[in-house]
Each structure stands twice: as C-alpha cells, then as structure tokens.
Amino acid sequence: MKPLLKCTCCAEHYPLQEIRQRCEACGEPLEVEKISRASIKRSDSLPQTVLERYADFFPFAQSDSRLSLGEGFTPLSDSPRLAVELGLGRLLLKNETLNPTWSFKDRGTSACLHHAAEIGCTRIGTVSTGNMAVSVAAYGARAGMDTFVLISDTIPEEKIAPIAIHNPHLIRVQGDYGELYFESLRVGSEMGIYFLNSDVPMRVEGSKTIAFEMCEQLAFQVPDYVVVPTSAGGNFRGIVKGFEEFLQCGLIDRMPRMVCAQAVGCAPIYNAWLHGDSQITRIQTPNTIAHAIENPFPPSGNQALRKIREYDGLCVAVTDDEILQAQRAMAGEGIFGQPAAAVPLAAIRRLSSDGVVSGDDVVVCVVTGSGLKYTAALREQPICTTHCTLAQLREALAGK
Ligand SMILES: *Cc1c(COP(=O)(O)O)cnc(C)c1O
Ligand SMILES: [Zn+2]
C-alpha cells in the first residue's frame, strides 16, 4: 500500500504522487504517514548513503546516487568539559557542519530530489537566501535539474555569490518575502516546479535521519533532551518524527524531551508556548545575529507547538550575547558553528542555570550549520593576539 500525505492538523489525506506541500482544507503543513514497521539496512557504511541505510523509512522505490552528495552520517561528539561546566551527565554535539554544503539542509534536499524524480518532476526551486539556497543550488547542479532560487531584492551581493557559483536560475523578487513562500508553492505546483521550501513534507522526512543517527550513535539509548535551533520548524518536526518512527518500530523505548531553541530577537514559537497559545503570531521586526533562524512567521510553527506539548517539551529564547558566548564555547571544543547553530548550547546553559536540567541528564545539541558560512558574525567576537619580533620568539613562547 502506498503511503499518503496526511495533514498535521485536520483529517485530510492526499496522494503522494503529486506536488502538494500544504493542506488545502486548513492550510497547515502536511506530512508523510508515519512508518511503523521497518528496520535499518546495516551494511558496510562507507559506500552506503543515508537514504539507503534508512530506506524502509522512506517512500522511495530506490535511491539514486546522482541525487546525493554524501549528506548525513555526521559525528556526535562528546563534550565532557562542557558537561561538567553545565552540570550535566553528558553533553553531545551533533555536528551537522560536516554535510556537503555545511548544513543539515542537505539531508532534506536529497530527500526532496528523490521525491521529485519519482513523480517525474525535473524542475526544482526554493525560497531562501542562506543555507537552503546553497544546498538546493548545489544538489540541483549535480542532478542536472533546472533549478530556480528566489531571493529577496534586498539581499547583499556577498550572500548571492555562494549560491550563484552553482549557476541556478537566480530570481530577485520584489515584495513580501513571507508571502513568497506560499506563492512559490502555489505557482510551483501549477507549473510543475517542485519547490523544496523550508518545511515541505520531504524536507521534514530528510531531517528524520538526524534522529535515526543519534539513536544508533547512542546504542539506542534515547537522550533526555534534544535541543534544536528552530526557524520554520521543518527540522524540529523531522527530528521528532524520526524518534516517533523508531519508537513505533520498536527500536527505542521512549521519546526524548524536545527543546525548541529560538533567539529573543525572533521567537514566535517561544512566545506562543509561553502564553499557552495554540497559534503563533507574526513577529513584526525580527532582529538577531542568528540569521538562519530569523523567520518571523514560521510555516510549521503551529505544528512545532503541538509536538512540544505532546511530548512534554520546552521552548527557550536566548539573547545575541548568549549566542556569541556559546559560539566561542563550542569553538573551544573544536567545533565552529554559525550563530544559529550555537543557539542550542546557549539554551542548555540557560536551562542549566534555571535548574531544569541536572547531573544525570544526557543532552544533545544539534549544531545545524558551519561558522564559515557566516563570517560577518565573527566581527562580534574578540580576537586575542600577542606580538614579537623574530629575535623575541623564544621569550614570547616562554611567556605563555
Ligand atoms: C535552516 C536552519 C535552521 C532552522 O531550521 P528550520 O527547519 O527552518 O526550523 C537552523 N540552523 C541553521 C544553520 C539553518 O540553516
Ligand atoms: Zn488540514
């Protein structure tokens, strides 16, 4: 039996064999029906792709190496010093900076391209100016697909270059960028262009593999907390769904508590959670250094809220100073994440000082993207150097 697309909110169902990204009845996001009987395809992991290893959990007839650049299988690094400092049992960093285009977006992009190919769609697009645009442009180029990247008219040239190098059709669109998300889905499905925007069902499917890998890396012992920096909500939903499916398949025995981490300067999900609302409210003037999580009206915000409540999760919002401090702390562990990717560590520091997390908790922070993707943020970080002449070298080294 073919799986269906289900509305995350109402009872509506849709076939999977067409381009459909949101519910026509209620406007909420759709998701692929949950898998409840499946197993991991264990094999020599070197030539295996993520979609091959977890093939049972995806509705694809087969995986195609042209639609992969080797995404996923990222390290889960223990940070014993930070764990001690924060008073945790264990702190682990899921290092998504190691993906082919340096962010977790590659997992969802590959899953979307597999779906697009299966339904006979050769044209793809996205609405983004950051990590997602780069990911879609790179994968589209590799797959030889006609690729459209819609950017806002106001984005700086320096952000365009890393997208343009892959040579997609780059279209600057004047007008409300939030509305462009919905308009591109509408126009795309009419014109046969598969728009793989931030939280479309197959992008959520791709993010499941972050949870799958975490479970395997922890020998199927579910962590107590998983902290995810959240913007549109697609990645958060995907990680939750990954744990749900492993639970349904009997591979794990409980759900972790999910922590939705946002920046104070743009915290629509946190605000709704704090006030007990079931619907998010648009942020009027978002402003944070964590640009990758600056969506003022997250299209999966309501669904993220439903999942946080369902599994006794939490929301935390942190300031730019806390984010920059966490970015330095992670760099001290050898991992250079962009500001958005440091938000989980900042959030866990907050939960630790509030006494929410404690001495035997196992916590995973999802480090979503590389610091090299956003070097402008480094201007906010202090640089310490000392100077010496060649003749003073011995002295300078001895002084340290
Ligand atoms: C896209 C992105 C996020 C947010 O993911 P959503 O699915 O939009 O919630 C967080 N961090 C980085 C680095 C990203 O690129
Ligand atoms: Zn619906």
Coordinates of C-alpha atoms and ligand atoms in Angstrom, one line a residue:
M1 CA 0.0 0.0 0.0
K2 CA 1.3 3.4 -1.0
P3 CA 1.8 5.8 1.9
L4 CA -0.2 9.0 1.9
L5 CA 0.4 12.6 2.8
K6 CA -1.6 13.5 5.9
C7 CA -2.5 16.9 7.3
T8 CA -0.7 17.5 10.6
C9 CA -3.8 19.3 11.9
C10 CA -7.1 18.1 10.3
A11 CA -8.1 14.7 9.0
E12 CA -7.4 15.4 5.3
H13 CA -5.3 12.9 3.2
Y14 CA -3.6 13.4 -0.2
P15 CA -1.8 11.1 -2.6
L16 CA 2.0 11.2 -2.5
Q17 CA 2.3 11.2 -6.3
E18 CA 1.9 14.9 -6.9
I19 CA 3.4 18.1 -5.8
R20 CA 1.5 19.1 -2.7
Q21 CA 3.1 20.8 0.2
R22 CA 0.3 22.1 2.4
C23 CA -3.3 21.2 3.4
E24 CA -5.9 22.6 1.1
A25 CA -8.6 22.3 3.8
C26 CA -6.9 24.1 6.7
G27 CA -3.6 25.5 5.4
E28 CA -1.4 23.6 7.9
P29 CA 1.6 21.6 6.8
L30 CA 1.4 18.0 5.5
E31 CA 3.5 15.0 6.5
V32 CA 4.1 11.5 5.1
E33 CA 2.2 8.9 7.1
K34 CA 4.3 7.5 9.9
I35 CA 6.2 4.3 9.3
S36 CA 5.5 1.6 12.0
R37 CA 7.2 -1.5 10.5
A38 CA 10.8 -1.1 9.3
S39 CA 14.4 -1.9 10.0
I40 CA 17.8 -0.4 9.5
K41 CA 19.7 -1.7 6.5
R42 CA 23.0 -2.4 8.2
S43 CA 25.9 -2.7 5.8
D44 CA 29.4 -1.6 5.2
S45 CA 28.7 2.1 5.8
L46 CA 31.4 3.5 3.5
P47 CA 29.6 3.2 0.2
Q48 CA 26.1 3.4 1.8
T49 CA 24.0 6.6 1.6
V50 CA 21.7 7.7 4.4
L51 CA 18.7 7.1 2.3
E52 CA 19.9 3.5 1.6
R53 CA 20.6 2.8 5.3
Y54 CA 17.1 4.0 6.3
A55 CA 15.4 3.0 3.0
D56 CA 12.5 1.3 4.9
F57 CA 11.6 4.7 6.4
F58 CA 11.2 6.5 3.0
P59 CA 8.6 6.1 0.4
F60 CA 11.1 5.8 -2.5
A61 CA 11.3 2.8 -4.8
Q62 CA 15.1 3.3 -4.9
S63 CA 17.8 5.7 -4.1
D64 CA 19.8 7.4 -6.8
S65 CA 23.4 8.4 -6.2
R66 CA 23.1 11.3 -8.6
L67 CA 20.7 12.9 -6.1
S68 CA 23.2 12.6 -3.2
L69 CA 26.4 14.3 -2.3
G70 CA 27.1 12.1 0.7
E71 CA 24.9 14.0 3.2
G72 CA 24.4 12.8 6.8
F73 CA 26.4 10.3 8.9
T74 CA 27.7 13.2 10.9
P75 CA 29.6 12.8 14.1
L76 CA 28.0 13.0 17.6
S77 CA 30.9 14.5 19.6
D78 CA 31.0 14.2 23.4
S79 CA 32.0 17.4 25.2
P80 CA 32.9 16.2 28.7
R81 CA 34.3 19.5 29.8
L82 CA 31.2 21.4 28.8
A83 CA 29.1 18.7 30.5
V84 CA 31.0 19.3 33.8
E85 CA 30.7 23.0 33.4
L86 CA 27.0 22.9 32.9
G87 CA 26.4 20.2 35.4
L88 CA 25.1 17.6 33.0
G89 CA 25.6 13.9 32.8
R90 CA 26.6 14.1 29.2
L91 CA 26.6 16.7 26.5
L92 CA 26.9 15.8 22.9
L93 CA 27.1 17.9 19.8
K94 CA 25.5 16.5 16.6
N95 CA 27.9 18.1 14.1
E96 CA 25.8 19.0 11.1
T97 CA 28.5 21.4 9.8
L98 CA 30.1 18.3 8.1
N99 CA 27.4 18.0 5.5
P100 CA 28.3 18.6 1.8
T101 CA 27.2 22.2 1.8
W102 CA 27.9 22.6 5.5
S103 CA 24.4 22.5 7.0
F104 CA 21.8 19.9 7.8
K105 CA 19.7 21.3 4.9
D106 CA 21.4 18.7 2.6
R107 CA 19.5 15.8 4.2
G108 CA 16.1 17.3 3.2
T109 CA 17.3 18.5 -0.2
S110 CA 18.4 15.0 -1.1
A111 CA 15.1 13.5 0.1
C112 CA 13.1 16.1 -1.9
L113 CA 15.1 15.4 -5.1
H114 CA 14.3 11.7 -4.7
H115 CA 10.6 12.5 -4.4
A116 CA 10.7 15.0 -7.3
A117 CA 12.4 12.4 -9.5
E118 CA 9.9 9.7 -8.6
I119 CA 7.0 11.8 -9.6
G120 CA 8.7 12.8 -12.8
C121 CA 9.5 16.3 -12.0
T122 CA 12.7 17.7 -13.4
R123 CA 12.4 21.3 -12.3
I124 CA 13.0 22.4 -8.7
G125 CA 13.1 25.6 -6.8
T126 CA 13.4 27.2 -3.4
V127 CA 12.9 30.4 -1.5
S128 CA 15.9 31.2 0.6
T129 CA 19.0 33.4 0.8
G130 CA 21.0 31.2 3.1
N131 CA 21.9 27.6 3.7
M132 CA 18.9 26.2 1.9
A133 CA 19.6 28.2 -1.3
V134 CA 23.2 27.0 -1.4
S135 CA 22.1 23.4 -0.7
V136 CA 19.4 23.4 -3.4
A137 CA 21.7 25.1 -5.9
A138 CA 24.4 22.5 -5.3
Y139 CA 22.2 19.4 -5.4
G140 CA 20.3 20.8 -8.4
A141 CA 23.5 21.3 -10.3
R142 CA 24.7 17.8 -9.5
A143 CA 21.4 16.3 -10.5
G144 CA 21.3 18.3 -13.7
M145 CA 17.9 19.7 -12.8
D146 CA 16.5 23.1 -13.8
T147 CA 16.9 25.0 -10.5
F148 CA 15.2 28.2 -9.5
V149 CA 16.3 30.1 -6.5
L150 CA 14.1 33.0 -5.5
I151 CA 15.8 35.6 -3.4
S152 CA 14.6 38.9 -2.0
D153 CA 15.5 42.1 -3.8
T154 CA 17.4 43.4 -0.8
I155 CA 19.9 40.7 -0.1
P156 CA 23.6 41.7 -0.2
E157 CA 25.8 40.5 -3.1
E158 CA 28.1 38.6 -0.7
K159 CA 25.2 36.2 0.1
I160 CA 24.4 35.7 -3.5
A161 CA 27.9 34.6 -4.7
P162 CA 27.9 31.2 -2.9
I163 CA 24.5 30.4 -4.5
A164 CA 25.4 31.7 -7.9
I165 CA 28.6 29.7 -8.2
H166 CA 26.4 26.6 -8.8
N167 CA 24.6 28.5 -11.6
P168 CA 20.9 28.1 -10.8
H169 CA 18.3 30.5 -12.2
L170 CA 18.5 33.2 -9.6
I171 CA 15.5 35.4 -9.5
R172 CA 15.3 38.5 -7.3
V173 CA 11.7 39.0 -6.2
Q174 CA 10.3 42.3 -5.0
G175 CA 7.6 42.2 -2.4
D176 CA 6.8 40.4 0.9
Y177 CA 9.3 37.6 1.4
G178 CA 7.0 35.6 3.7
E179 CA 4.2 35.7 1.1
L180 CA 6.7 34.4 -1.5
Y181 CA 6.9 31.2 0.5
F182 CA 3.2 30.4 -0.1
E183 CA 3.0 31.9 -3.6
S184 CA 6.0 29.8 -4.8
L185 CA 4.3 26.6 -3.6
R186 CA 1.1 27.6 -5.4
V187 CA 2.7 28.7 -8.7
G188 CA 5.2 25.8 -8.5
S189 CA 2.6 23.1 -8.2
E190 CA 0.6 24.7 -11.2
M191 CA 3.8 24.9 -13.3
G192 CA 5.3 21.6 -12.3
I193 CA 8.2 23.1 -10.4
Y194 CA 8.9 21.3 -7.2
F195 CA 9.5 23.9 -4.6
L196 CA 11.5 22.4 -1.7
N197 CA 10.9 25.2 0.8
S198 CA 11.9 25.1 4.4
D199 CA 9.3 22.7 5.9
V200 CA 7.8 20.8 2.9
P201 CA 6.9 17.2 3.7
M202 CA 10.0 15.6 2.1
R203 CA 12.4 18.1 3.8
V204 CA 10.9 17.0 7.1
E205 CA 11.5 13.4 6.0
G206 CA 15.2 14.2 5.4
S207 CA 15.6 15.6 8.9
K208 CA 14.4 12.3 10.4
T209 CA 17.8 10.9 9.7
I210 CA 19.3 13.2 12.3
A211 CA 17.3 11.4 15.0
F212 CA 18.0 8.0 13.4
E213 CA 21.7 8.5 13.5
M214 CA 21.6 9.9 17.1
C215 CA 19.8 6.7 18.2
E216 CA 22.4 4.5 16.5
Q217 CA 25.3 6.6 17.9
L218 CA 23.9 6.3 21.4
A219 CA 23.4 2.5 21.1
F220 CA 19.6 3.1 21.0
Q221 CA 19.6 4.8 24.5
V222 CA 17.4 7.8 23.9
P223 CA 18.9 11.1 25.2
D224 CA 16.9 13.0 27.8
Y225 CA 16.9 16.3 25.9
V226 CA 17.4 17.1 22.2
V227 CA 17.9 20.8 21.5
V228 CA 17.1 22.2 18.1
P229 CA 17.5 25.8 16.8
T230 CA 14.2 26.5 15.2
S231 CA 13.1 28.8 12.5
A232 CA 10.5 27.5 10.0
G233 CA 10.1 24.4 12.2
G234 CA 10.9 21.8 9.5
N235 CA 14.0 20.4 11.1
F236 CA 12.4 20.3 14.6
R237 CA 9.4 18.3 13.1
G238 CA 11.7 16.0 11.2
I239 CA 13.8 15.1 14.3
V240 CA 10.6 14.5 16.4
K241 CA 9.1 12.3 13.6
G242 CA 12.4 10.3 13.4
F243 CA 12.1 9.4 17.1
E244 CA 8.4 8.7 16.7
E245 CA 9.0 6.2 13.9
F246 CA 11.9 4.5 15.7
L247 CA 9.6 4.2 18.8
Q248 CA 6.8 2.7 16.7
C249 CA 9.2 0.3 15.1
G250 CA 10.4 -0.9 18.5
L251 CA 13.9 0.4 18.0
I252 CA 13.8 2.7 21.0
D253 CA 11.6 2.7 24.1
R254 CA 10.7 6.3 24.7
M255 CA 10.7 9.8 23.3
P256 CA 13.3 12.5 24.4
R257 CA 12.2 15.8 25.7
M258 CA 12.5 18.1 22.7
V259 CA 13.7 21.7 23.3
C260 CA 12.8 24.3 20.7
A261 CA 15.5 26.9 20.9
Q262 CA 15.0 30.4 19.4
A263 CA 16.6 33.8 19.6
V264 CA 15.0 36.5 21.7
G265 CA 15.0 38.8 18.6
C266 CA 12.7 36.4 16.7
A267 CA 10.9 33.9 19.0
P268 CA 7.4 33.4 17.6
I269 CA 7.2 29.8 18.8
Y270 CA 8.6 30.5 22.2
N271 CA 6.1 33.4 22.6
A272 CA 3.1 31.2 21.8
W273 CA 4.4 28.5 24.1
L274 CA 4.9 30.9 27.0
H275 CA 1.4 32.3 26.7
G276 CA -0.3 29.0 26.2
D277 CA -1.4 29.9 22.7
S278 CA -2.1 27.3 20.0
Q279 CA -1.3 29.6 17.1
I280 CA 1.9 31.6 16.6
T281 CA 1.7 35.3 16.0
R282 CA 3.9 37.1 13.4
I283 CA 7.0 38.9 14.7
Q284 CA 6.9 42.5 13.4
T285 CA 10.6 43.3 13.3
P286 CA 12.9 40.3 13.7
N287 CA 16.4 41.1 14.8
T288 CA 19.1 38.6 15.8
I289 CA 22.6 37.7 14.8
A290 CA 21.3 34.2 14.3
H291 CA 20.0 35.0 10.8
A292 CA 19.4 31.3 9.9
I293 CA 16.6 31.2 12.5
E294 CA 15.0 34.6 11.7
N295 CA 11.7 33.5 10.2
P296 CA 9.1 35.9 11.7
F297 CA 6.1 33.7 10.8
P298 CA 7.3 30.0 10.8
P299 CA 5.1 27.9 8.4
S300 CA 5.5 24.9 10.8
G301 CA 5.2 27.0 14.0
N302 CA 1.8 25.7 15.0
Q303 CA 2.8 22.1 14.4
A304 CA 6.0 22.5 16.3
L305 CA 3.9 23.8 19.2
R306 CA 1.6 20.8 19.0
K307 CA 4.6 18.4 19.2
I308 CA 6.3 20.3 22.0
R309 CA 3.2 19.9 24.1
E310 CA 2.6 16.3 23.1
Y311 CA 6.0 15.2 24.3
D312 CA 6.4 17.5 27.3
G313 CA 9.0 19.6 25.5
L314 CA 10.3 23.1 26.2
C315 CA 11.0 26.4 24.5
V316 CA 13.9 28.6 25.3
A317 CA 14.8 32.0 23.8
V318 CA 18.4 33.3 24.2
T319 CA 20.0 36.7 23.6
D320 CA 22.6 37.5 20.9
D321 CA 25.2 37.8 23.7
E322 CA 24.4 34.4 25.0
I323 CA 24.6 33.1 21.4
L324 CA 28.0 34.6 20.8
Q325 CA 29.3 33.3 24.1
A326 CA 28.0 29.8 23.1
Q327 CA 29.7 30.1 19.7
R328 CA 33.0 30.7 21.4
A329 CA 32.4 27.8 23.9
M330 CA 31.8 25.4 21.0
A331 CA 34.8 26.6 19.2
G332 CA 36.7 25.8 22.4
E333 CA 35.6 22.2 21.8
G334 CA 36.9 22.4 18.2
I335 CA 33.5 22.9 16.5
F336 CA 32.9 26.1 14.6
G337 CA 29.1 26.6 14.2
Q338 CA 27.3 29.7 12.9
P339 CA 25.4 31.7 15.4
A340 CA 22.1 29.8 14.8
A341 CA 24.0 26.6 15.4
A342 CA 25.2 27.9 18.8
V343 CA 21.7 28.6 20.0
P344 CA 21.1 25.1 21.4
L345 CA 24.2 25.4 23.6
A346 CA 23.1 28.8 24.8
A347 CA 19.7 27.4 25.5
I348 CA 21.1 24.5 27.5
R349 CA 23.2 26.9 29.6
R350 CA 20.0 28.7 30.4
L351 CA 18.2 25.5 31.3
S352 CA 21.1 24.5 33.5
S353 CA 21.2 27.8 35.4
D354 CA 17.4 27.6 35.8
G355 CA 17.9 24.1 37.4
V356 CA 15.7 22.4 34.7
V357 CA 18.5 20.0 33.6
S358 CA 20.6 18.2 36.0
G359 CA 23.5 15.9 36.9
D360 CA 22.5 12.7 35.1
D361 CA 20.8 14.2 32.1
V362 CA 22.1 13.3 28.6
V363 CA 21.7 16.3 26.3
V364 CA 22.2 16.5 22.5
C365 CA 22.6 19.9 20.9
V366 CA 22.1 19.9 17.1
V367 CA 24.8 22.1 15.6
T368 CA 23.0 22.9 12.4
G369 CA 25.5 24.7 10.2
S370 CA 29.1 25.9 9.8
G371 CA 30.6 29.1 11.1
L372 CA 32.4 29.6 7.8
K373 CA 29.1 30.2 6.1
Y374 CA 28.6 33.4 8.0
T375 CA 31.9 35.1 8.8
A376 CA 30.4 38.5 9.3
A377 CA 29.3 37.4 12.7
L378 CA 32.9 37.0 13.6
R379 CA 33.2 40.8 13.8
E380 CA 31.4 40.5 17.1
Q381 CA 33.9 38.0 18.6
P382 CA 37.1 39.2 20.4
I383 CA 40.4 38.4 18.8
C384 CA 43.4 37.9 21.2
T385 CA 47.0 38.1 19.8
T386 CA 50.4 38.9 21.2
H387 CA 53.3 40.3 19.1
C388 CA 57.0 39.7 19.0
T389 CA 60.0 40.0 16.6
L390 CA 61.9 37.0 15.3
A391 CA 64.5 37.6 17.9
Q392 CA 62.0 37.6 20.7
L393 CA 60.3 34.3 19.7
R394 CA 61.8 32.3 22.5
E395 CA 60.6 34.8 25.0
A396 CA 57.2 35.1 23.5
L397 CA 56.7 31.3 23.6
A398 CA 58.0 31.0 27.1
G399 CA 55.7 33.8 28.3
K400 CA 52.6 31.7 27.5
Ligands
LIG1 C1 17.6 26.4 8.3 C2 18.4 26.4 9.5 C3 17.9 26.4 10.8 C4 16.4 26.3 11.1 O1 15.7 25.2 10.5 P1 14.1 25.2 10.3 O2 13.8 23.9 9.7 O3 13.9 26.4 9.4 O4 13.5 25.4 11.6 C5 18.7 26.4 11.9 N1 20.1 26.5 11.7 C6 20.6 26.6 10.5 C7 22.1 26.7 10.4 C8 19.8 26.5 9.4 O5 20.4 26.6 8.2
ZN2 ZN -5.6 20.2 7.2

